[in-house]
Coordinates of C-alpha atoms (C1' of nucleotides) in Angstrom, one line a residue:
Chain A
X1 CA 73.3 -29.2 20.2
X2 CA 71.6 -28.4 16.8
X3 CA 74.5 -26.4 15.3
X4 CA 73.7 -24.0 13.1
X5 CA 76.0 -25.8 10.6
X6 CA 74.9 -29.1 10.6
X7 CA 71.2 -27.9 10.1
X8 CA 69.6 -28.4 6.9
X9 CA 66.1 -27.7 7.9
X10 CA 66.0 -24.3 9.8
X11 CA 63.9 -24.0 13.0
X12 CA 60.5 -23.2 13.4
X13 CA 60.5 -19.9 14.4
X14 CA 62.7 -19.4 11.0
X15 CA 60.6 -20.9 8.9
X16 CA 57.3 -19.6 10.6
X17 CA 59.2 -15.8 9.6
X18 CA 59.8 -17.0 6.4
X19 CA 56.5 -18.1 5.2
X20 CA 54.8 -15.3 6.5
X21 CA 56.7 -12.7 4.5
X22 CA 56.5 -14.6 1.8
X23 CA 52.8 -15.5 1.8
X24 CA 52.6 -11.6 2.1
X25 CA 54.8 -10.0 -0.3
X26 CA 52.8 -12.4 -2.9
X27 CA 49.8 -10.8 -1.3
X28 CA 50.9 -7.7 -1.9
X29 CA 51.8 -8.3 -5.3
X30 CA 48.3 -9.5 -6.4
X31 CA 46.2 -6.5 -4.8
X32 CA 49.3 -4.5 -6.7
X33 CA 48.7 -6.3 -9.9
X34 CA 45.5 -7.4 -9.9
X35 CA 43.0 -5.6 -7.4
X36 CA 42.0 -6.5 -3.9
X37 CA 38.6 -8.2 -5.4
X38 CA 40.6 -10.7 -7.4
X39 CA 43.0 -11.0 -4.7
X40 CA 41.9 -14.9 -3.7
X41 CA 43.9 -17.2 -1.7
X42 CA 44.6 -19.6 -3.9
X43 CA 46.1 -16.9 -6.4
X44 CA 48.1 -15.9 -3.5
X45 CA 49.4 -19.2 -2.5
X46 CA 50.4 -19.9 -6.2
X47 CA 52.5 -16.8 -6.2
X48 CA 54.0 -17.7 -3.3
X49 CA 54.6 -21.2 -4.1
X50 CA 53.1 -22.5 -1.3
X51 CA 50.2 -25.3 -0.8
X52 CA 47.0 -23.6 0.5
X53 CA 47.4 -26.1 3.4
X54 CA 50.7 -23.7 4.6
X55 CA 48.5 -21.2 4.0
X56 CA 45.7 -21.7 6.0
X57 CA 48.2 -22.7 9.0
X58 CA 49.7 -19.5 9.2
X59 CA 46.9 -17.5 8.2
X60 CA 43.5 -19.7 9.2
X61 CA 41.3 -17.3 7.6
X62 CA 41.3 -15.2 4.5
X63 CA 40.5 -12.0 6.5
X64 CA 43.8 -12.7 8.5
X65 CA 46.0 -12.9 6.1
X66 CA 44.4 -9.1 4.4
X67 CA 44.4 -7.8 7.9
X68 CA 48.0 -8.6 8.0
X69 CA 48.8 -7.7 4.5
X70 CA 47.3 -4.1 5.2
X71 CA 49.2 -3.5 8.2
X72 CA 52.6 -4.5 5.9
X73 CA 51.4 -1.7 3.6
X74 CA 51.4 0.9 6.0
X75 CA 54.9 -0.6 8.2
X76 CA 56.0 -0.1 4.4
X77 CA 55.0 3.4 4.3
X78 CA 55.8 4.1 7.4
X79 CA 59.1 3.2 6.8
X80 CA 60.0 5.2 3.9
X81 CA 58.5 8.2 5.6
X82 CA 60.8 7.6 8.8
X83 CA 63.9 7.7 6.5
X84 CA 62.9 10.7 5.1
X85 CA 62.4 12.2 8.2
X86 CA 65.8 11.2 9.7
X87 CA 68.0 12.0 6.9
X88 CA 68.1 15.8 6.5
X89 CA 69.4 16.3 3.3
X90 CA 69.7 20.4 4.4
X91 CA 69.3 21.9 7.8
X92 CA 67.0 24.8 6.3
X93 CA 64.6 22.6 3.9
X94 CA 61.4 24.1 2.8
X95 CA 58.1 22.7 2.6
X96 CA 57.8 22.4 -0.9
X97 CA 60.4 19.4 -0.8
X98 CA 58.1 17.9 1.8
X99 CA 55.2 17.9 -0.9
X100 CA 57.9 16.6 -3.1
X101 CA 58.5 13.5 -1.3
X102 CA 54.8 13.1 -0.5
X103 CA 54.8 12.7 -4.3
X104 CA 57.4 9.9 -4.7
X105 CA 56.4 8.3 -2.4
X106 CA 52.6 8.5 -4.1
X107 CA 53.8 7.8 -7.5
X108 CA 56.7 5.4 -7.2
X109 CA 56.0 2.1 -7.0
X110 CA 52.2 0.4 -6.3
X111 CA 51.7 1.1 -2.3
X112 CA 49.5 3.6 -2.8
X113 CA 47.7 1.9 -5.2
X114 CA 47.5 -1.2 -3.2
X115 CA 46.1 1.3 -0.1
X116 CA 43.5 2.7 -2.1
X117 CA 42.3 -0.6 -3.0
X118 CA 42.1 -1.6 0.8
X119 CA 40.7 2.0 1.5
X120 CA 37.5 1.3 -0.7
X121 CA 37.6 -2.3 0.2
X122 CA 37.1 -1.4 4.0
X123 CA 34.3 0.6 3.1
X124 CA 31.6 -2.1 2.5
X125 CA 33.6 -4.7 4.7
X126 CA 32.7 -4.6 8.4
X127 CA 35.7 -7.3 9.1
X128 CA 38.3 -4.9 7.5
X129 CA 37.1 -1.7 8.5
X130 CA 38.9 -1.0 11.9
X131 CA 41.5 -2.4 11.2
X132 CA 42.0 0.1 8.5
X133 CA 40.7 2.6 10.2
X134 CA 43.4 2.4 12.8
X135 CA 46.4 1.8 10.2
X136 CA 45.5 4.6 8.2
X137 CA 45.3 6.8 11.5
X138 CA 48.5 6.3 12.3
X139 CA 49.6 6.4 8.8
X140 CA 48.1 10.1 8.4
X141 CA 49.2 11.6 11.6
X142 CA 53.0 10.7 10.8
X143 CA 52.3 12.7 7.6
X144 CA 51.1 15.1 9.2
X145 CA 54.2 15.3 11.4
X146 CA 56.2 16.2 8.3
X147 CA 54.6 19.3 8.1
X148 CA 55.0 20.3 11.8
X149 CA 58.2 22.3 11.5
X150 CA 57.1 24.5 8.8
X151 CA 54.7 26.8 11.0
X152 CA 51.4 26.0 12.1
X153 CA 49.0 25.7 9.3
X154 CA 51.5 23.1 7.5
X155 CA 50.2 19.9 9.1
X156 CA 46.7 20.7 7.3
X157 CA 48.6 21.5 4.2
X158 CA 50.4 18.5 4.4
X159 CA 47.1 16.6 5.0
X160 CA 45.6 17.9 2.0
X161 CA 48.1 17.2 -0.4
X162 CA 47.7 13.6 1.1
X163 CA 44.0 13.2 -0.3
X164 CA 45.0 15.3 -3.3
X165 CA 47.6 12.7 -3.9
X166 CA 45.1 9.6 -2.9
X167 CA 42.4 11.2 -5.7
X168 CA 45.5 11.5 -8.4
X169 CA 46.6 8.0 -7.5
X170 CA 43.2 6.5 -8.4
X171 CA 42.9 9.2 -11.6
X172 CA 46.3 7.5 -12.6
X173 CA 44.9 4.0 -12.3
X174 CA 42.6 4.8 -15.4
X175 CA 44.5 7.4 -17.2
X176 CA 47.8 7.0 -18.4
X177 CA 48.7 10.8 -19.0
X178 CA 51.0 11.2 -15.7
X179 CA 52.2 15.3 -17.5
X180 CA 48.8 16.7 -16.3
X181 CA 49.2 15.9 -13.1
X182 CA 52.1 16.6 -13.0
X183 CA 51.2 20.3 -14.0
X184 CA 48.2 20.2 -11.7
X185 CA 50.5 19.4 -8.7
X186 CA 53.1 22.2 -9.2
X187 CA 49.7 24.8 -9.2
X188 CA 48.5 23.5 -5.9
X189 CA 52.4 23.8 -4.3
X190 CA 52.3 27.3 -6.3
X191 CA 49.3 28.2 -3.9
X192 CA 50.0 26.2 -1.0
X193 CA 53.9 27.4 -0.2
Chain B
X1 CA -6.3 -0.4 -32.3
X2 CA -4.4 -1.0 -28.8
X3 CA -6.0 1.8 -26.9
X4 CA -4.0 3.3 -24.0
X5 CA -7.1 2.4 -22.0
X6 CA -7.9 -1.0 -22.6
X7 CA -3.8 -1.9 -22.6
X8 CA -3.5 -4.1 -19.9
X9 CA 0.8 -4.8 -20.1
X10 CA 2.5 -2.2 -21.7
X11 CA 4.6 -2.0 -24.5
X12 CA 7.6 -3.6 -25.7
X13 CA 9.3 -0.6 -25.9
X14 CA 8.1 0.4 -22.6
X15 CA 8.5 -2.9 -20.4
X16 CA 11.8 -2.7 -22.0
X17 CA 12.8 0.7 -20.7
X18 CA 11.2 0.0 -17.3
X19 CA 13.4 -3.3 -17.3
X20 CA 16.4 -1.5 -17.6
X21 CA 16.1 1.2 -15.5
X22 CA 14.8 -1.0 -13.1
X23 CA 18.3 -3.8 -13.5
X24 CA 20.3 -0.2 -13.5
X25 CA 18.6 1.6 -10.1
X26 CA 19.4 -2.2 -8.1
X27 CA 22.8 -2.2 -9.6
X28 CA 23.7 1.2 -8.3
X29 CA 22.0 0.5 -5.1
X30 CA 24.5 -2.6 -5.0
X31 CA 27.2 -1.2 -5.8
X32 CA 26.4 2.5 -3.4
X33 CA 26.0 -0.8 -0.1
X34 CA 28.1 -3.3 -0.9
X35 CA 31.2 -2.0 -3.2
X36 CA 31.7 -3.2 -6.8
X37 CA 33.1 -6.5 -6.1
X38 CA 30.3 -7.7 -4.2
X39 CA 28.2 -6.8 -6.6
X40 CA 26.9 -9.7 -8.7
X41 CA 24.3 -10.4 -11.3
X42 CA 22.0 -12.8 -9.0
X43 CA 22.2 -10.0 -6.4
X44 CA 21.2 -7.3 -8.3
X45 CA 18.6 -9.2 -10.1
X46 CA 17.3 -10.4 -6.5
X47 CA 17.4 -6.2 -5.5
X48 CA 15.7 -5.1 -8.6
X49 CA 12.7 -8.0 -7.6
X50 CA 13.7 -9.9 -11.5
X51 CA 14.9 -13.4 -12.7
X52 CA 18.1 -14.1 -13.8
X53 CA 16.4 -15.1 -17.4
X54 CA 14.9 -10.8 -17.4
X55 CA 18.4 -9.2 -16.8
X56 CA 20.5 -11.4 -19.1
X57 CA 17.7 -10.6 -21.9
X58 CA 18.7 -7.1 -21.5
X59 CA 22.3 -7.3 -20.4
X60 CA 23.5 -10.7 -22.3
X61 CA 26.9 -10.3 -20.1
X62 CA 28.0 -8.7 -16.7
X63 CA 29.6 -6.7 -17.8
X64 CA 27.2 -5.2 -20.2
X65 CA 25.2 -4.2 -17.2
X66 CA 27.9 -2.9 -15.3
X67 CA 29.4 -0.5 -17.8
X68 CA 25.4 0.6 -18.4
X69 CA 25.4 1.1 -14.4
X70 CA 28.9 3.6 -14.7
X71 CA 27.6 5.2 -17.9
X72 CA 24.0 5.9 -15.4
X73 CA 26.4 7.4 -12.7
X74 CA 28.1 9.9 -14.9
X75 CA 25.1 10.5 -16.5
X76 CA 23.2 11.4 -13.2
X77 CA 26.8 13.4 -11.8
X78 CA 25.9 15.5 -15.4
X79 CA 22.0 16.0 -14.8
X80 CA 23.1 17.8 -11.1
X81 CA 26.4 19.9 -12.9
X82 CA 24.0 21.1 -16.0
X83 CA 21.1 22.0 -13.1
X84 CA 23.5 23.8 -11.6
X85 CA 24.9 25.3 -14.3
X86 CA 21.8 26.5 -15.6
X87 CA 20.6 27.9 -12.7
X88 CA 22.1 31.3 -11.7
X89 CA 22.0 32.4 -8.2
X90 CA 23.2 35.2 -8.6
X91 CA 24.8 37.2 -11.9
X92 CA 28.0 37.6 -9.9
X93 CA 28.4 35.0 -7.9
X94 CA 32.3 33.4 -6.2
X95 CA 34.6 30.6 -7.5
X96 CA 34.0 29.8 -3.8
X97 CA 30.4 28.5 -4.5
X98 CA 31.7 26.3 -7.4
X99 CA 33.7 24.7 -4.8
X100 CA 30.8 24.3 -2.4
X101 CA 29.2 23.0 -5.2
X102 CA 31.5 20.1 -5.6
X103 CA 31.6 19.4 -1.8
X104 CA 27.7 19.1 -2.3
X105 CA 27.6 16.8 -5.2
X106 CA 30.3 15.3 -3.2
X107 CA 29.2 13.9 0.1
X108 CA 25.2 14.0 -0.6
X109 CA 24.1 10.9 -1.8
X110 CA 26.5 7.9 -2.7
X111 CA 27.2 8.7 -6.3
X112 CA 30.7 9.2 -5.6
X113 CA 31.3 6.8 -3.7
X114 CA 30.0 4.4 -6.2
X115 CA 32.1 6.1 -8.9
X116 CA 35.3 5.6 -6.8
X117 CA 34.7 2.2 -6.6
X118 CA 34.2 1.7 -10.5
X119 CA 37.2 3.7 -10.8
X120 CA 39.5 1.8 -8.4
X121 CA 38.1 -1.6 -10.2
X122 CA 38.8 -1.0 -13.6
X123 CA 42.7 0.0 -12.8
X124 CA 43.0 -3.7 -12.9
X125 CA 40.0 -4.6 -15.4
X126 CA 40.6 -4.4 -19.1
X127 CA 37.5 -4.6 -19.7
X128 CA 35.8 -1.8 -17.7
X129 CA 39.0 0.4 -18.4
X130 CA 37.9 2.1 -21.7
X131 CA 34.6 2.5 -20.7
X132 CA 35.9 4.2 -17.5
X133 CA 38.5 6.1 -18.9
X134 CA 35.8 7.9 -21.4
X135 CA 33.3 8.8 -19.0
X136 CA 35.6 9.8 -16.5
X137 CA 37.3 12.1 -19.0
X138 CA 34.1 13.8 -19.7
X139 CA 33.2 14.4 -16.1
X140 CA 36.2 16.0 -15.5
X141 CA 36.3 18.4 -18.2
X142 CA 32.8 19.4 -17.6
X143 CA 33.5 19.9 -14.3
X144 CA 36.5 21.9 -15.4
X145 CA 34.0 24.2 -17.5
X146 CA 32.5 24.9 -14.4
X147 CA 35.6 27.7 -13.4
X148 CA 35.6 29.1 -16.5
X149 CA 33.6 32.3 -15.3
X150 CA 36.5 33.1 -12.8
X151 CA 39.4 33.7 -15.4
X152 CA 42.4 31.3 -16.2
X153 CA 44.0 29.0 -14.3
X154 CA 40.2 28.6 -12.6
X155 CA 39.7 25.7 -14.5
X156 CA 43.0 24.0 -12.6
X157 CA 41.7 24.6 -9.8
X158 CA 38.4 23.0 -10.0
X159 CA 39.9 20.0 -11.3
X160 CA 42.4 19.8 -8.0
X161 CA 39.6 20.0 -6.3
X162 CA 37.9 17.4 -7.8
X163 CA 41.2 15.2 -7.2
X164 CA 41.0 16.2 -3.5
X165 CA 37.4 15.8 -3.0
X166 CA 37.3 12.1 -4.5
X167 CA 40.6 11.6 -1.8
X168 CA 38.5 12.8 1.0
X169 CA 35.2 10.7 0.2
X170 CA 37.2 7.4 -0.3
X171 CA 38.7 9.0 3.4
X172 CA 35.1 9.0 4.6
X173 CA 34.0 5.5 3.1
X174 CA 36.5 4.8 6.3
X175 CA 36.7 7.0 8.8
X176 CA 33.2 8.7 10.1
X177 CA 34.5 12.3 11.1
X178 CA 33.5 14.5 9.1
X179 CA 34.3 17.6 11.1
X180 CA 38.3 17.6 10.3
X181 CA 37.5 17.3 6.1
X182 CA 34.9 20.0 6.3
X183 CA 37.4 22.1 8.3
X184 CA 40.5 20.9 5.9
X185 CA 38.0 21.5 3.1
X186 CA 37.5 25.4 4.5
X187 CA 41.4 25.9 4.4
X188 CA 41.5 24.7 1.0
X189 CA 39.1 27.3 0.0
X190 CA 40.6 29.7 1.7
X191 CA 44.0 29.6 -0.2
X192 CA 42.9 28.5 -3.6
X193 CA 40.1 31.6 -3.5
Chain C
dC1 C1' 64.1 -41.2 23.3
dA2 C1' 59.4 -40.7 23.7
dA3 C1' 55.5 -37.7 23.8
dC4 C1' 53.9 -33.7 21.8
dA5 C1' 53.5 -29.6 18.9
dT6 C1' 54.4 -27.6 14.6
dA7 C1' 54.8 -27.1 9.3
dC8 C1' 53.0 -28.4 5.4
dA9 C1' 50.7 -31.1 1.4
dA10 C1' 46.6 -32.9 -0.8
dA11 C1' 42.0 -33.8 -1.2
dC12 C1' 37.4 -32.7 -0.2
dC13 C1' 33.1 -30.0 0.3
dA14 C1' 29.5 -26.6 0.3
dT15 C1' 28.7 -22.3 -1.7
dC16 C1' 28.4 -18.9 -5.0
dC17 C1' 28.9 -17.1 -9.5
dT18 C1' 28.3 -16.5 -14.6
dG19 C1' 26.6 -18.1 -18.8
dT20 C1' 23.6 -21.0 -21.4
dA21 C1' 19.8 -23.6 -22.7
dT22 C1' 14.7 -24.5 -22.7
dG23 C1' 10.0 -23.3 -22.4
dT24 C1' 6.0 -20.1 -22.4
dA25 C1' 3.3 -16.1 -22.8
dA26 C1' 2.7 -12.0 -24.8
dG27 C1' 3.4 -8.3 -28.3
dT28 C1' 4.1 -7.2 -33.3
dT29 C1' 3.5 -7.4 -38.1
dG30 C1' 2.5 -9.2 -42.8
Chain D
dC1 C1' -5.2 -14.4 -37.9
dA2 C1' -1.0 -16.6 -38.6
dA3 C1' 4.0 -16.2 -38.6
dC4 C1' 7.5 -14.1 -36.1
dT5 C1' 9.8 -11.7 -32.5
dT6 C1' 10.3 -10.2 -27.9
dA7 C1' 10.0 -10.6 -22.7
dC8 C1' 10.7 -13.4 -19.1
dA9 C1' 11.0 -17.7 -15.8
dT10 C1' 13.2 -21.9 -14.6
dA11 C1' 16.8 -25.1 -14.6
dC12 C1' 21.3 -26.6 -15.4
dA13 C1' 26.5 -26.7 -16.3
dG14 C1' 31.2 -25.5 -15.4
dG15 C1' 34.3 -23.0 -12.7
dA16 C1' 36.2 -20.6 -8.8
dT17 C1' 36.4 -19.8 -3.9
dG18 C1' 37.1 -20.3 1.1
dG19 C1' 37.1 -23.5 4.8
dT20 C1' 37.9 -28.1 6.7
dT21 C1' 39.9 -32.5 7.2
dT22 C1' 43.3 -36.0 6.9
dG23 C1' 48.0 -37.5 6.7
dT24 C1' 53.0 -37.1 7.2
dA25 C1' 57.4 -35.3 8.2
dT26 C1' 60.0 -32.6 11.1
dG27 C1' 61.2 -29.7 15.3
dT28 C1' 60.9 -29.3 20.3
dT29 C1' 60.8 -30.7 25.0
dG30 C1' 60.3 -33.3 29.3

DNA sequence: CAACATACAAACCATCCTGTATGTAAGTTG
DNA sequence: CAACTTACATACAGGATGGTTTGTATGTTG
């Protein structure tokens, strides 16, 4: 029975799916927009428009629902590096554009802000800690990877520009001029390629 | 009258200084071991052995005392770039040991880790922003100063290395091997030199 | 269809936080 | 030395937060 027709309440497992990403995204938003301090669960539930009670059935503890919310973050990342990776938009590609896409994906839209958030977070909470640590492993290695096919040597290139990027990315939380950077970036791929 | 010998409790002008410095050394302290959102007024005051009624005599609001606690880093950050400055080791010395230099000031002691968390914070604090924003700007550029010995474009590259050194200690606040930045930090060198 | 598990809402509670009196002792100054 | 100000302690008020509990409606399953 139960046809998907007739039913006006969707099944568990749907609505389960459903909540979750939702109870995230609006996560995700409020580190984004307001910092991972302010970042309480009754904000969070507000965004969503969800009762805390939904909340604290899906996610029973604050920590769970972060945890969770940080692992998004990087499945985010990850995701835009993979289609990067799979569409070769030129057979012979040089390294440069792989800086240049370490860039956009830096400087367009909040993930990395939201990451350096959790980053500093993590330091001074022993809950959160590994499992940043092991995101962010994962996270860096497939950066790395980009660089593998430009010559050994790249994937520390690659790496740096990472934590150059992840220093920027907190400069441009404070200041607003984005040309300097800019500029300061074009030296270091001047030097590095 | 009021001999120095006979004073039993010092001056105003004195107990207020030692108040301060006091309410300014525990906030650091709290802010270095716990991160800047854990870092609240009954805390500190509980750290620096004070009441409540002592610290919001000098520091009416919180965030009076925590924009005098950023102003202290920066101002400490200076005292070690002016001794160094001052201080020649050499008449003819590398731009290499201006980036050692940075590593040091970098990753001995907590300073910056404490400044990257004031700097994360105030991305999404309107408050602490301006404040920020100011003594940030003056870091940098006197940390810029510091490649002006080794010709133009120097001065670039001490601020990139700035960016990436503040990427790689927010990187340590999280992961504990310190063998791959030092190595990472050593091909940096190696190109930009 | 009946027993059970799941999804959610609303209220409650203990804790912590910041700011604000209020009171007292000690310096400072006319 | 007397008026005044400063330094500090204690206590309280109002708000926010995270976790727990209770109640109900809706799947799900034997």
């Amino acid at each position: 029975m139960t046809p998907a027709t007739e039913r006006i309440r969707p099944t568990q497992g749907q609505r389960t799916d459903a909540m979750r990403a939702r109870l995230l995204e609006a996560t995700l938003e409020i580190i984004a927009e307001e910092g991972w301090a302010n970042a309480s669960t009754q904000k969070i539930c507000k965004r969503a428009g969800v009762s805390r009670g939904a909340q604290t059935h899906h996610f029973p503890t604050k920590d769970s629902l972060l945890i969770a919310a940080v692992q998004e973050i990087v499945a985010r990342y990850q995701r835009d590096i993979d289609t990067a990776t799979s569409r070769p938009d030129g057979p012979d590609q040089h390294l440069e554009d792989v800086f240049d896409f370490l860039w956009g994906a830096c400087f367009e839209g909040n993930l990395l802000n939201s990451w350096m958030e959790v980053m500093v977070a993590s330091r001074t909470d022993a809950v959160l800690r590994p499992a940043v640590r092991e995101t962010d492993q994962t996270a860096v290695t497939a950066m790395r990877a980009l660089g593998d096919p430009y010559g050994p040597g790249a994937a520390d290139l690659v790496e740096l520009t990472v934590y150059l990027l992840r220093g920027m990315v907190v400069q441009a939380g404070v200041h607003l001029d984005d040309e300097n950077r800019r500029k300061l970036f074009e030296v270091w791929k001047k030097i590095a390629c």
